[in-house]
Each structure stands twice: as structure tokens, then as C-alpha cells.
XYZ file of C-alpha atoms in Angstrom:
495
model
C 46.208 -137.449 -76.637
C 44.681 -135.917 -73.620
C 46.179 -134.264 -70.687
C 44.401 -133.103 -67.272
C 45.783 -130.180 -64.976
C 45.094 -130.306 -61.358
C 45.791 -126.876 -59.690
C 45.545 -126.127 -56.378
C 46.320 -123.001 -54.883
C 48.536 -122.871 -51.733
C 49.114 -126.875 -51.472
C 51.826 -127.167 -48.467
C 53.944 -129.637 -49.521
C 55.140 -130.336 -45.612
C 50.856 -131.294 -45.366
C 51.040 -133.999 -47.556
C 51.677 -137.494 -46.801
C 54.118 -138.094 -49.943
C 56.360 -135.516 -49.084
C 56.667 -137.033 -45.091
C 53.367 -135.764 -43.454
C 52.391 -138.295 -40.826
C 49.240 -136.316 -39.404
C 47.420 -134.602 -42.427
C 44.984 -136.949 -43.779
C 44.902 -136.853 -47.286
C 44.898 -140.894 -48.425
C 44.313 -139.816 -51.892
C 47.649 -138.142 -52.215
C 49.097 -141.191 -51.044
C 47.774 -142.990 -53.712
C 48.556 -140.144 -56.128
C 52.385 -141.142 -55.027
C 51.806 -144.548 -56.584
C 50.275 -143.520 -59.975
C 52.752 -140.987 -60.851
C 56.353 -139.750 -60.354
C 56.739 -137.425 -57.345
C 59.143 -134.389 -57.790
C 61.062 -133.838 -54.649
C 62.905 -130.812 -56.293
C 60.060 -128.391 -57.304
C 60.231 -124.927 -57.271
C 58.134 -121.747 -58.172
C 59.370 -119.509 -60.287
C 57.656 -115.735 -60.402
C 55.616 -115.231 -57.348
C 52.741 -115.154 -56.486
C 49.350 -115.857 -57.794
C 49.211 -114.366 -61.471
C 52.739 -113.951 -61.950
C 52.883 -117.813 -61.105
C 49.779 -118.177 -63.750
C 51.782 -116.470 -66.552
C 54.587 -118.683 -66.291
C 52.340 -121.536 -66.452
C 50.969 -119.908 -69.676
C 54.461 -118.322 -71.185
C 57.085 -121.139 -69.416
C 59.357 -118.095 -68.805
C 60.316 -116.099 -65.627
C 58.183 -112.782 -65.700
C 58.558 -111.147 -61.992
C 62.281 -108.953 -63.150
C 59.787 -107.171 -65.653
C 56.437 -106.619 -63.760
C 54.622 -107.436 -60.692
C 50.870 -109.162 -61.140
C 49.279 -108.320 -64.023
C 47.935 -110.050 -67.209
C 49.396 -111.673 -70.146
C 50.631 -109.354 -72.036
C 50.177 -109.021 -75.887
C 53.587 -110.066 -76.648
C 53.254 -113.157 -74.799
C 53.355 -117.192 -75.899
C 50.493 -118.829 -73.951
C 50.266 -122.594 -74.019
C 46.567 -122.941 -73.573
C 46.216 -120.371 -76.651
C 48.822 -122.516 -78.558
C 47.402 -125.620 -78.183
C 43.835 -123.950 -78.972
C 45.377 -122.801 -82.093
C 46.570 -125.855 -83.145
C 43.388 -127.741 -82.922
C 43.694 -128.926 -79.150
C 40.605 -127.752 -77.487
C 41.370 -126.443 -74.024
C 38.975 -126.281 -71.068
C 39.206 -124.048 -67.863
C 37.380 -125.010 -64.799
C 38.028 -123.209 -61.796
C 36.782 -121.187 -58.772
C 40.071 -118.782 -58.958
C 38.359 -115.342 -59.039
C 41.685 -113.309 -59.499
C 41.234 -114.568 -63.158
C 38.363 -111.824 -63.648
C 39.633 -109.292 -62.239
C 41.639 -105.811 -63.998
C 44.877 -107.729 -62.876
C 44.394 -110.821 -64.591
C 41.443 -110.664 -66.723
C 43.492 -112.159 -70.051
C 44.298 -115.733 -69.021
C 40.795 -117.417 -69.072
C 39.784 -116.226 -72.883
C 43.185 -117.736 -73.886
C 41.173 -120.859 -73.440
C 38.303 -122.240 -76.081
C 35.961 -122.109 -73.095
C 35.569 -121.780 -69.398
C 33.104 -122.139 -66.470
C 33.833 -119.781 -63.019
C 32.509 -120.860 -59.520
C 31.729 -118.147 -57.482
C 32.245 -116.752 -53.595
C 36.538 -117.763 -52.806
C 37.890 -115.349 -49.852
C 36.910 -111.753 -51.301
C 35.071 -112.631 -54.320
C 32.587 -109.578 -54.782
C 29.771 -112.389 -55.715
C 26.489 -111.460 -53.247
C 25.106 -108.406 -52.255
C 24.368 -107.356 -48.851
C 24.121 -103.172 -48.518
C 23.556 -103.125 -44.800
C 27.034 -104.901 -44.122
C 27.656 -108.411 -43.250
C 28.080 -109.995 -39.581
C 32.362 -110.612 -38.748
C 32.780 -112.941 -35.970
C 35.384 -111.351 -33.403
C 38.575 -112.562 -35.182
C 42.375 -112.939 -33.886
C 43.457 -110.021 -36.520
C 41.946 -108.188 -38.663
C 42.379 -110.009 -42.034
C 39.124 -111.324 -42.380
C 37.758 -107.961 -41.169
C 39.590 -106.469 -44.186
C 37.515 -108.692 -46.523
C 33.754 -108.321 -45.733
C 32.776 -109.783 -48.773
C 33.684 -113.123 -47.381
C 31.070 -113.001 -45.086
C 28.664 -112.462 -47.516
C 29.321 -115.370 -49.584
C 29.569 -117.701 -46.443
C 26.140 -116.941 -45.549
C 24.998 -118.661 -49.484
C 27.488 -122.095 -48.732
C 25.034 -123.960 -46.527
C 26.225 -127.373 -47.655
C 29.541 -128.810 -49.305
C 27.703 -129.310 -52.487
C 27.228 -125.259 -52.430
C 30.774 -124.840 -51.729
C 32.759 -123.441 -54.498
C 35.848 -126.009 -54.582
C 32.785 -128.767 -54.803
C 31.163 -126.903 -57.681
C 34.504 -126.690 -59.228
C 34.682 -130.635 -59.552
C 31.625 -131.157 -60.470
C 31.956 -128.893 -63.301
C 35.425 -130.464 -64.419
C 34.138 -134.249 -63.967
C 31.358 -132.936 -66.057
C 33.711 -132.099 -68.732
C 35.062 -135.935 -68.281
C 32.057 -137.387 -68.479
C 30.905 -136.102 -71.551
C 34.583 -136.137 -73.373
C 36.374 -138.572 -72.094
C 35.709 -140.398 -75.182
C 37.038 -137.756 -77.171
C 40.489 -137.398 -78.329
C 43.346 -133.777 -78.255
C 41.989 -132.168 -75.313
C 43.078 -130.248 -72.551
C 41.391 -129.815 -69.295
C 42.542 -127.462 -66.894
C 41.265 -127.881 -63.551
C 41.909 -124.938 -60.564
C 40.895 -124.694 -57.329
C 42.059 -121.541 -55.134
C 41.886 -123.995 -51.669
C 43.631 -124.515 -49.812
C 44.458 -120.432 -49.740
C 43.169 -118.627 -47.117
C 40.472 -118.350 -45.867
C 40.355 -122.067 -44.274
C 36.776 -122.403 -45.257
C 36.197 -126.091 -45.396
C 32.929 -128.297 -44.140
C 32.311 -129.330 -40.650
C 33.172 -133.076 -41.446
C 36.755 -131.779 -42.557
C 37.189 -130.470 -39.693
C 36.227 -133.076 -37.701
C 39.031 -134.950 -38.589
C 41.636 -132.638 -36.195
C 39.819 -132.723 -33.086
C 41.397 -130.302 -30.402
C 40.472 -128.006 -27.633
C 40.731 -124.500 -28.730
C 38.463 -122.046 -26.745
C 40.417 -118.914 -28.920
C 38.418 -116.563 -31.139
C 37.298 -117.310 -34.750
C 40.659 -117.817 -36.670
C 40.894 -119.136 -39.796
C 42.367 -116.448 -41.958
C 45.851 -115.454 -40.929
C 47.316 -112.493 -41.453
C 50.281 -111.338 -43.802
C 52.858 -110.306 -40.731
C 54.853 -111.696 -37.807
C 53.348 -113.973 -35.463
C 51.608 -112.230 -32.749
C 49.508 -115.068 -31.629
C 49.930 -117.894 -28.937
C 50.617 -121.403 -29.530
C 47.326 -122.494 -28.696
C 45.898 -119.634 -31.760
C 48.613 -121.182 -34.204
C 48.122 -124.456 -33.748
C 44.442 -124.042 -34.194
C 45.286 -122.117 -37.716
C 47.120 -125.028 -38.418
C 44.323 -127.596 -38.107
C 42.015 -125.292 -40.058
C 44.468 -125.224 -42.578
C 44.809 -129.097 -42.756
C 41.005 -129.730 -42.967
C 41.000 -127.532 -46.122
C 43.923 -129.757 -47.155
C 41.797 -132.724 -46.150
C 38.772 -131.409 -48.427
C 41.422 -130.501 -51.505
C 42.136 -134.562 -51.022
C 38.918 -135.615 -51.471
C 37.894 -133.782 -54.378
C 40.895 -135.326 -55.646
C 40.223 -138.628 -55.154
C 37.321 -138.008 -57.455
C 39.714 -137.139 -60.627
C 41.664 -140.512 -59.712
C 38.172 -142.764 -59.464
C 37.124 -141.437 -62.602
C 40.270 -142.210 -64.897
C 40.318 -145.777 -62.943
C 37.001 -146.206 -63.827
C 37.518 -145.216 -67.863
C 41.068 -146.644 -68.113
C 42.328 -142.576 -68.394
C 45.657 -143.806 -67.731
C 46.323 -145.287 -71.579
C 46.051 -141.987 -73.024
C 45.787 -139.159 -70.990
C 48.530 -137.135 -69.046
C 47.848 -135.811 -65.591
C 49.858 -132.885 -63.694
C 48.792 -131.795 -59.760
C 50.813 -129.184 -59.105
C 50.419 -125.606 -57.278
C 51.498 -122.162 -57.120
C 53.467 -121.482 -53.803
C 53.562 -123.130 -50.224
C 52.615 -120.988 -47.144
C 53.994 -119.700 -43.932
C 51.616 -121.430 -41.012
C 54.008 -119.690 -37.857
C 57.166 -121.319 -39.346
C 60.444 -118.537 -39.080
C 57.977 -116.819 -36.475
C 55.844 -115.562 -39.669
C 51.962 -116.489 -41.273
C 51.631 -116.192 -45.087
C 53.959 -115.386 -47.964
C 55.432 -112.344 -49.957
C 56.286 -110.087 -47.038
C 58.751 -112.534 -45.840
C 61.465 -114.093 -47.874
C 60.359 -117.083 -50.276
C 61.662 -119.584 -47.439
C 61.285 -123.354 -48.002
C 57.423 -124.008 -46.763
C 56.477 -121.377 -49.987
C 59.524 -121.975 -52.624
C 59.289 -125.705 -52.484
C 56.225 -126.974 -54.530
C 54.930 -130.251 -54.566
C 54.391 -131.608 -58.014
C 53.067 -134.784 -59.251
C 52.822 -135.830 -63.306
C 51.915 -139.263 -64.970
C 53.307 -139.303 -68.756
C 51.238 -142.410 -70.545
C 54.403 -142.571 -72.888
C 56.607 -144.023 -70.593
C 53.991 -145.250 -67.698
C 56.507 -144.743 -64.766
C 54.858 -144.533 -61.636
C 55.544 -144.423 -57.929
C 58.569 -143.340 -58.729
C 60.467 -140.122 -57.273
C 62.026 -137.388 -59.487
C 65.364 -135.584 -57.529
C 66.033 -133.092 -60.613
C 65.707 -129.501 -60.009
C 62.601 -128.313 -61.671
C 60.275 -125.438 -61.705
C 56.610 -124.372 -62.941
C 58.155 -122.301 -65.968
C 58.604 -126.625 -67.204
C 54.923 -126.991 -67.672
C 53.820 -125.209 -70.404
C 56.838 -126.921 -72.057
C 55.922 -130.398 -71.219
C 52.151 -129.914 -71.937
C 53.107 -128.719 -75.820
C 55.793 -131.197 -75.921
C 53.225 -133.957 -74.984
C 51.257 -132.750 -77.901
C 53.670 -133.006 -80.383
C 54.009 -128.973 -80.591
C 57.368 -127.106 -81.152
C 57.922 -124.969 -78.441
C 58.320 -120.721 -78.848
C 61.646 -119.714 -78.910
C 60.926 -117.512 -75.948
C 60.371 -120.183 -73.603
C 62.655 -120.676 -71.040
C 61.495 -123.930 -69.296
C 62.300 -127.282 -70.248
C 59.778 -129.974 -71.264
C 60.239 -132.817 -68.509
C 59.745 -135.885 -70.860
C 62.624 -137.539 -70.455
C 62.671 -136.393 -66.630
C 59.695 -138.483 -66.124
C 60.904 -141.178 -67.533
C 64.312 -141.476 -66.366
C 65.275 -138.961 -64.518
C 67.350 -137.108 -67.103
C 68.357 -132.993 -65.455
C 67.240 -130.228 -67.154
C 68.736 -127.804 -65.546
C 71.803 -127.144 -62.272
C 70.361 -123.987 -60.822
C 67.001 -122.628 -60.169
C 65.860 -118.671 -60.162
C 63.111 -117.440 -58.148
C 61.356 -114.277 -56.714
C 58.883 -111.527 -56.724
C 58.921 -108.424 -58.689
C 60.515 -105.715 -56.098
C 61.523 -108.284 -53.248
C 64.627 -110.807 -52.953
C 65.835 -112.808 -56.437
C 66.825 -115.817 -55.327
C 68.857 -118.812 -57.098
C 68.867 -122.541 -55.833
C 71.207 -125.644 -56.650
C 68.432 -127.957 -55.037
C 70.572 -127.746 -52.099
C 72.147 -124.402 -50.794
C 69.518 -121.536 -51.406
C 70.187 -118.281 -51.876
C 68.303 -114.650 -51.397
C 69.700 -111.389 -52.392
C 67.648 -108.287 -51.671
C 68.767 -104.526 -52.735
C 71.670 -102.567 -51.554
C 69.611 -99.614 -50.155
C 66.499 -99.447 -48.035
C 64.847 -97.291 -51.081
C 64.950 -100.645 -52.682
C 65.609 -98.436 -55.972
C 65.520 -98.276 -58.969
C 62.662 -100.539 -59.906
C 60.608 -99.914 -62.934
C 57.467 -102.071 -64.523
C 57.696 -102.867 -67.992
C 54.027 -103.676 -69.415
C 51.623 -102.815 -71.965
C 48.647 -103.683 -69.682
C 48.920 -101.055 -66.601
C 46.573 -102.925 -64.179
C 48.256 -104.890 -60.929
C 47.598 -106.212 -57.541
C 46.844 -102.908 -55.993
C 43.567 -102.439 -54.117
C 40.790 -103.823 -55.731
C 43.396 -105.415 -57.767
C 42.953 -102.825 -60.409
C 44.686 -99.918 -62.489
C 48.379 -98.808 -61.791
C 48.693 -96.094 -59.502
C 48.283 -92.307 -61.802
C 51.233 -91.363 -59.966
C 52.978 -94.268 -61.583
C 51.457 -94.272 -65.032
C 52.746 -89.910 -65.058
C 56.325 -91.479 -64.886
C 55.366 -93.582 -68.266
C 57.924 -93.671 -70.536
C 58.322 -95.882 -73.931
C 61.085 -98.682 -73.202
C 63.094 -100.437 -75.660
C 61.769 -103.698 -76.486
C 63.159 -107.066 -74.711
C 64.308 -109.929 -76.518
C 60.860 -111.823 -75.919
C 58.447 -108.795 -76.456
C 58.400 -109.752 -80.248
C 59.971 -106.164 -81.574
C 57.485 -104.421 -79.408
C 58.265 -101.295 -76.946
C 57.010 -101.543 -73.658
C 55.704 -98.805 -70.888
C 58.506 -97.912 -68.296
C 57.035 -96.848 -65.228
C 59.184 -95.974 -61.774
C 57.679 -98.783 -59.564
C 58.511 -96.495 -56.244
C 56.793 -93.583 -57.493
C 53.642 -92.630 -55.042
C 54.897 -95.444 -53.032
C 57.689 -95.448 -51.252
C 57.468 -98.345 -49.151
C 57.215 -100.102 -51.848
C 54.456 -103.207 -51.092
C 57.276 -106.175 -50.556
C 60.117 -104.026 -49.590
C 59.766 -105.519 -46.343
C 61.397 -108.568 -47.120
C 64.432 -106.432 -46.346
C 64.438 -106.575 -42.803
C 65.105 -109.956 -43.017
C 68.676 -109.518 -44.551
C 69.711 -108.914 -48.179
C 72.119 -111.552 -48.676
C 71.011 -115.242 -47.067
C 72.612 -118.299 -47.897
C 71.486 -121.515 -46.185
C 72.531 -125.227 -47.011
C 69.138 -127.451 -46.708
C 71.217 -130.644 -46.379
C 72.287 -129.860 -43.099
C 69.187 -127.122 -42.118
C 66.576 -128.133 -43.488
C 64.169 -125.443 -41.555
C 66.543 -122.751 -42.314
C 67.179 -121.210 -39.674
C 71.076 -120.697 -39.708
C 72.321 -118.947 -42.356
C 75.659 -119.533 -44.039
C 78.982 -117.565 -43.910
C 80.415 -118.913 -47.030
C 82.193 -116.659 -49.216
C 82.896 -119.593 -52.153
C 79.198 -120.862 -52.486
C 77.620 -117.567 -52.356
C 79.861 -116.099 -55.141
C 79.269 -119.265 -57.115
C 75.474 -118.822 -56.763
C 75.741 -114.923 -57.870
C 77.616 -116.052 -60.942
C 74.852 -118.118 -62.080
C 72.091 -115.637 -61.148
C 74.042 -113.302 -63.016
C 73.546 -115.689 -65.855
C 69.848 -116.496 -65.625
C 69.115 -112.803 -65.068
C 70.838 -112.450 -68.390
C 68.948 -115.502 -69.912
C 65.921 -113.517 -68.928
C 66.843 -110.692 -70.630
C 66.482 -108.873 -67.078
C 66.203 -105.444 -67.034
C 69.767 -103.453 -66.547
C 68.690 -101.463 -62.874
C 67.434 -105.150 -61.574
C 71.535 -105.667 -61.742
C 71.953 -102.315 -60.115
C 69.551 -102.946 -57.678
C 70.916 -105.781 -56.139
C 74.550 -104.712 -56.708
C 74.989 -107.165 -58.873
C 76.293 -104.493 -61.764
């Protein structure tokens, strides 16, 4: 057995043809439709980039504990699993966030891997004297001068880091496709900002913009004009457009060497993104609306061979690790949470009626697949919130060590139900930082309830006394199920 992962970072489901995108071109998604069973009901779990990579690895919610950070010694990862077990396992990717203090333990979980170098603030070249910044729309790029470093060393697309990161992984086909019990991980951090992509991407949105260099939005409200956004939006696409291509290389090559018989293959992502949609750019300062919660998600199981099919069940990325082991014929760790999607695939069968989802410090929000909900703290101090961990690096700048003023409030926790008997560090999450990095979801509301049958683009909440204390009681639950820490209840007055 054999099983390819195809990760993309920041896919926008509303970009892609499958999902009802008439002006995106991306043909080989399209045809990805047909081999495979589409997943209209995808969500993420723990948000965003690392904690999203730990559920892929542990196939259990993580953000109620701890924001980004690394795998932790207590955890189940399935690439480590299956390495164990005589699968050999395979990273390719251009994702630098794996090397760095906040997530330097998921690529040696792997029997080997090969890095690409230069994505948005990579620290790859040198240049003392300072690189040159185009006049930008905000100051995002501004804030990352390594980027213009490394664009100055991407000449062509072949130098481009998302092209070197297919080349390496169809390297790994060609010289194993032969081979039997592997798994090959392939990850590519576009189409995330920066909207970096090749002229002849590009090309493909013509339009007259005569507006500053902008292809790196900003975390915030929208500040810019129409014109400004719906440039951002086309740069955005041709990265999309690029992402499709490389794409269509994975699909070639398994036509060409009859991949389909044996081998399993999952495209799938970690989050959406905010392109001027609810009058915001990006993700994580604003609540997890649709355009970031709901993931697209593709898989083709050779067991069953159903294809061009779509999948309505509610499903999440805390399933994959479970369906990767399951596919191997590996029990799964008691600790996992998700749900291997075998019998999903093949005939729809639920695996679960309500969905959690969230950010460590930020909303927790639960989902039916139709009404959504988002419940942020009780008080603007967004206290108390504590980090349990045994690694103490994060996301902070440089993505690097917790805060000292954080690590003096260390205390020794008792351990959780999936920490394996082990006691964890306690630290007060607020401490040195009161406005706490995603407390500003909070001006949005604390309690949001919105029915995507009939508003689809959320934009009118719900009054609805009934659903939203049916949705609590199940959060309640899955909080629980998670083993959530006690003050996460108190927090959001849930207690």
C-alpha cells in the first residue's frame, strides 16, 4: 500500500472550480473532482499553521491546551507511527515554519525529508546593506524584508520554491513508485501570502490596476479601495492558478504508472483566507468565518475506487491521521480523537453530528454542518488562559521562545488524559501581554450564531435561543472529550 499527501497551505475553497468557482482557472482541480470524492463538509480543527500540523500528526484537537508550538513528547504522531511500523515516510515541502523554535519537531518524525528554501520570510539569503521594498499598500511586506531578499534569487519558475518542491516529490515517485508501504507527504506553503507566482500566472487575470505593489495583505480591516482589493484578489488567484499546475503534475504521473490500483491520495489544506470578505484580509484576528473554517478536501481510497463522487458528512483534519493508519492496517492510539473516513469514502457513512473548532485564546466554535457557532470570553481580559506544554517555544516574534515573563508564571500542571501520565508546564498566557495576540476577535461579538442554509456569507447573525443552547451543550461535550482545561469553561462562561 502506498498513500500520497498533497498539502497546500491557504487553498480557498470559494477559488476552486469544484466547490462553484466559475473564474479561477485551475482545470486540474476539475479533474481532481472526477478521480476522487469531494468533501463538501470540511472543516479545520486547531488553527492555524502548526496547530493545524499537529492535528494532522496527533488526529486530536490541540488549540484548548496551547497556541503554536511543536509536538510535544507526549504526543501520537502518524508519520512517526507508520515509520515505526515499517512504513517509510517521506516529507517534501517548502513550509519553512517546520524549522523554526515553534515547530522544529514535526519533520524528524519522518524517516527523511528535503526543505526548499525562500517562502514569505524565510531567513534563506543574505543581504547586510538591506533589500529594495517596492512602495506597498500597507506595510506587511515592509514588515518582512527577508522576502525581498529571496525574490531577488527566483529569476525563473524552475527557481521558485513551490516548483522545487515538485520536483523533489515527483523525484521521490520516480524512483519508488515501484516500491511498496510508503508514505509521501507532499507540502507546499502557496497559496499563503505573499502572492508570489510567475508572470505567465498572472497573465491569466488580465485587469487594469494602476495601484501600488500589493500582493501581501495585511492581517486587519479593509482599508483599501475596490480597485486595491480586487487586484489582491487576482494575485491571489494566479498563485491558485500555479498551485493547479503543479498539481496536475502529481495526477499525470499516477496516470502514467497506473498509481490509482494501489496508492491513496489526500489534497487537502490548513485554513481558507479572508480576501476583503466581512470587510476583513487574512485570518486569526477575525473570527474563523466560512472563507477560513471551510476546507476543501479531496481523497481517492483504491479499496473502494469511488470517484467523482461528493461526500456531505461533517468532517475535519483531526480524520486524517486516522484514515492514513487505518489505510495501513494500523490500530489507532487511544488518544485520537478523529475518525478514520473509510467507510465515508465509500459510502458516505457519518462519523460524527457536530464539529469543534478554534484558536488557542480566540472564539471556540462548534458546527452541525449547517448553523455555526462562535463563543468568545465573558470579559475583555479574555482571562484566565494558561498554556500547557513541555516545549515553551510559540509563534511569537521570530517565532521563538515563550515570553520570560510567561515562563516566571511556570507552574507544574496535573497531567491530561492524553499526556501519557506526564505533568505539563502551566503558564498564565496573559502574563506580559495583555492584549493578548487574538483577543481581538472580540470586537466582533462573543456569542454568533448564523444558519449557512439560508446565509451562506454570514452576514446576519441569529437570535435563536433553542439552537444556540443546543450547540453549547455539545461544545460542552467535545470540550470534555478533549479533556479541555477547567478555566477554558470559565472563560467562556460555559462553567
Amino acid at each position: 500500500m502506498k498513500a500520497i499527501m498533497l498539502m497546500f497551505d491557504s487553498l480557498n475553497r470559494r477559488m476552486l472550480p469544484p466547490y462553484g468557482s466559475d473564474w479561477v482557472h485551475a482545470p486540474n482541480f476539475s479533474r481532481l473532482a472526477e478521480k476522487t470524492v469531494t468533501f463538501d463538509n470540511c472543516y479545520v480543527g486547531s488553527m492555524p499553521c502548526m496547530p493545524a500540523r499537529r492535528e494532522l500528526h496527533t488526529g486530536r484537537y490541540n488549540f484548548l491546551h496551547r497556541s503554536w508550538g511543536p509536538i510535544e513528547p507526549f504526543d501520537d504522531s502518524m508519520p512517526e507511527i507508520l515509520k515505526n511500523q515499517g512504513v517509510y515516510t517521506h516529507l517534501v515541502t517548502d513550509h519553512y515554519h517546520y524549522w523554526e523554535d515553534g515547530g522544529a519537531t514535526y519533520h524528524s518524525r519522518y524517516n527523511s525529508y528535503e526543505f526548499s528554501r525562500g517562502q514569505e520570510a524565510d531567513p534563506w539569503k543574505a543581504d547586510v546593506k538591506g533589500p529594495h521594498i517596492p512602495e506597498t499598500v500597507n506595510d506587511t511586506g515592509i514588515a518582512h524584508p527577508y522576502n525581498w531578499v529571496n525574490r531577488k534569487y527566483i529569476k525563473n519558475e524552475e527557481d521558485h520554491y513551490q516548483a522545487i518542491t515538485f520536483h523533489n516529490g515527483l523525484e521521490f515517485l520516480e524512483n519508488n513508485y515501484e516500491e511498496d508501504n510508503w508514505f509521501l507527504h507532499i507540502e507546499t506553503f502557496d497559496p499563503h501570502e505573499p502572492y508570489f507566482a510567475p508572470q505567465k500566472y498572472r497573465d491569466l487575470y488580465p485587469h487594469d490596476y494602476h495601484g501600488k505593489h500589493f500582493d501581501w495583505p495585511p492581517y486587519r480591516h479593509v482599508e483599501e479601495s475596490d480597485e486595491e482589493v480586487l487586484h489582491c484578489r487576482y494575485e491571489s488567484a494566479a498563485l491558485h492558478s500555479m498551485c493547479d499546475h503543479y498539481l496536475g503534475k502529481i495526477l499525470d504521473f499516477m496516470d502514467e504508472h497506473q498509481m490509482w490500483d494501489d496508492t491513496m491520495l489526500i489534497i487537502n489544506t490548513d485554513h481558507g483566507f479572508l480576501l476583503g470578505e466581512h470587510g476583513c484580509w487574512a485570518k486569526c484576528w477575525a473570527p474563523f468565518y466560512d472563507e477560513v473554517a471551510h476546507t476543501p478536501l479531496f481523497i481517492w481510497d483504491p479499496r473502494c475506487q469511488k470517484k467523482n463522487q461528493r461526500c456531505n458528512q461533517l468532517v475535519q483534519t483531526i480524520d486524517l491521521a486516522p484514515t492514513l493508519l487505518d489505510f495501513f492496517n494500523m490500530n489507532l492510539p487511544k488518544d485520537m480523537q478523529g475518525k478514520s473516513l473509510r467507510d465515508t469514502i465509500a459510502s458516505n457513512t457519518p462519523v460524527r453530528e457536530y464539529a469543534l473548532f478554534g484558536m488557542h485564546g480566540g472564539h471556540v466554535n462548534c458546527t452541525d454542518g449547517r448553523y455555526v457557532y462562535m463563543r468568545g470570553p465573558l470579559n475583555a481580559a479574555n482571562s484566565p488562559l494558561y498554556e500547557y506544554t513541555l516545549m515553551p517555544t510559540c509563534h511569537g516574534a521570530g517565532r521563538a521562545f515563550i515570553r520570560h515573563e510567561e515562563l516566571e508564571t511556570l507552574e507544574l500542571a496535573k497531567p491530561f488524559s492524553f499526556t501519557k501520565g506526564l505533568q505539563t508546564m502551566k503558564m498564565d498566557a496573559l502574563t506580559g501581554n495583555e492584549n493578548y495576540r487574538y483577543s481581538n476577535q472580540l470586537q466582533f461579538g462573543n456569542r454568533l450564531l448564523y444558519d449557512l442554509a439560508s446565509d451562506p456569507q454570514q452576514q446576519n447573525p441569529l437570535d435563536n435561543l433553542v439552537i444556540e443552547n443546543e450547540i453549547i451543550q455539545q461544545m460542552i461535550q467535545l470540550m470534555k472529550e478533549n479533556d479541555a482545561p477547567k478555566e477554558q469553561f470559565q472563560r467562556l462562561g460555559l462553567d
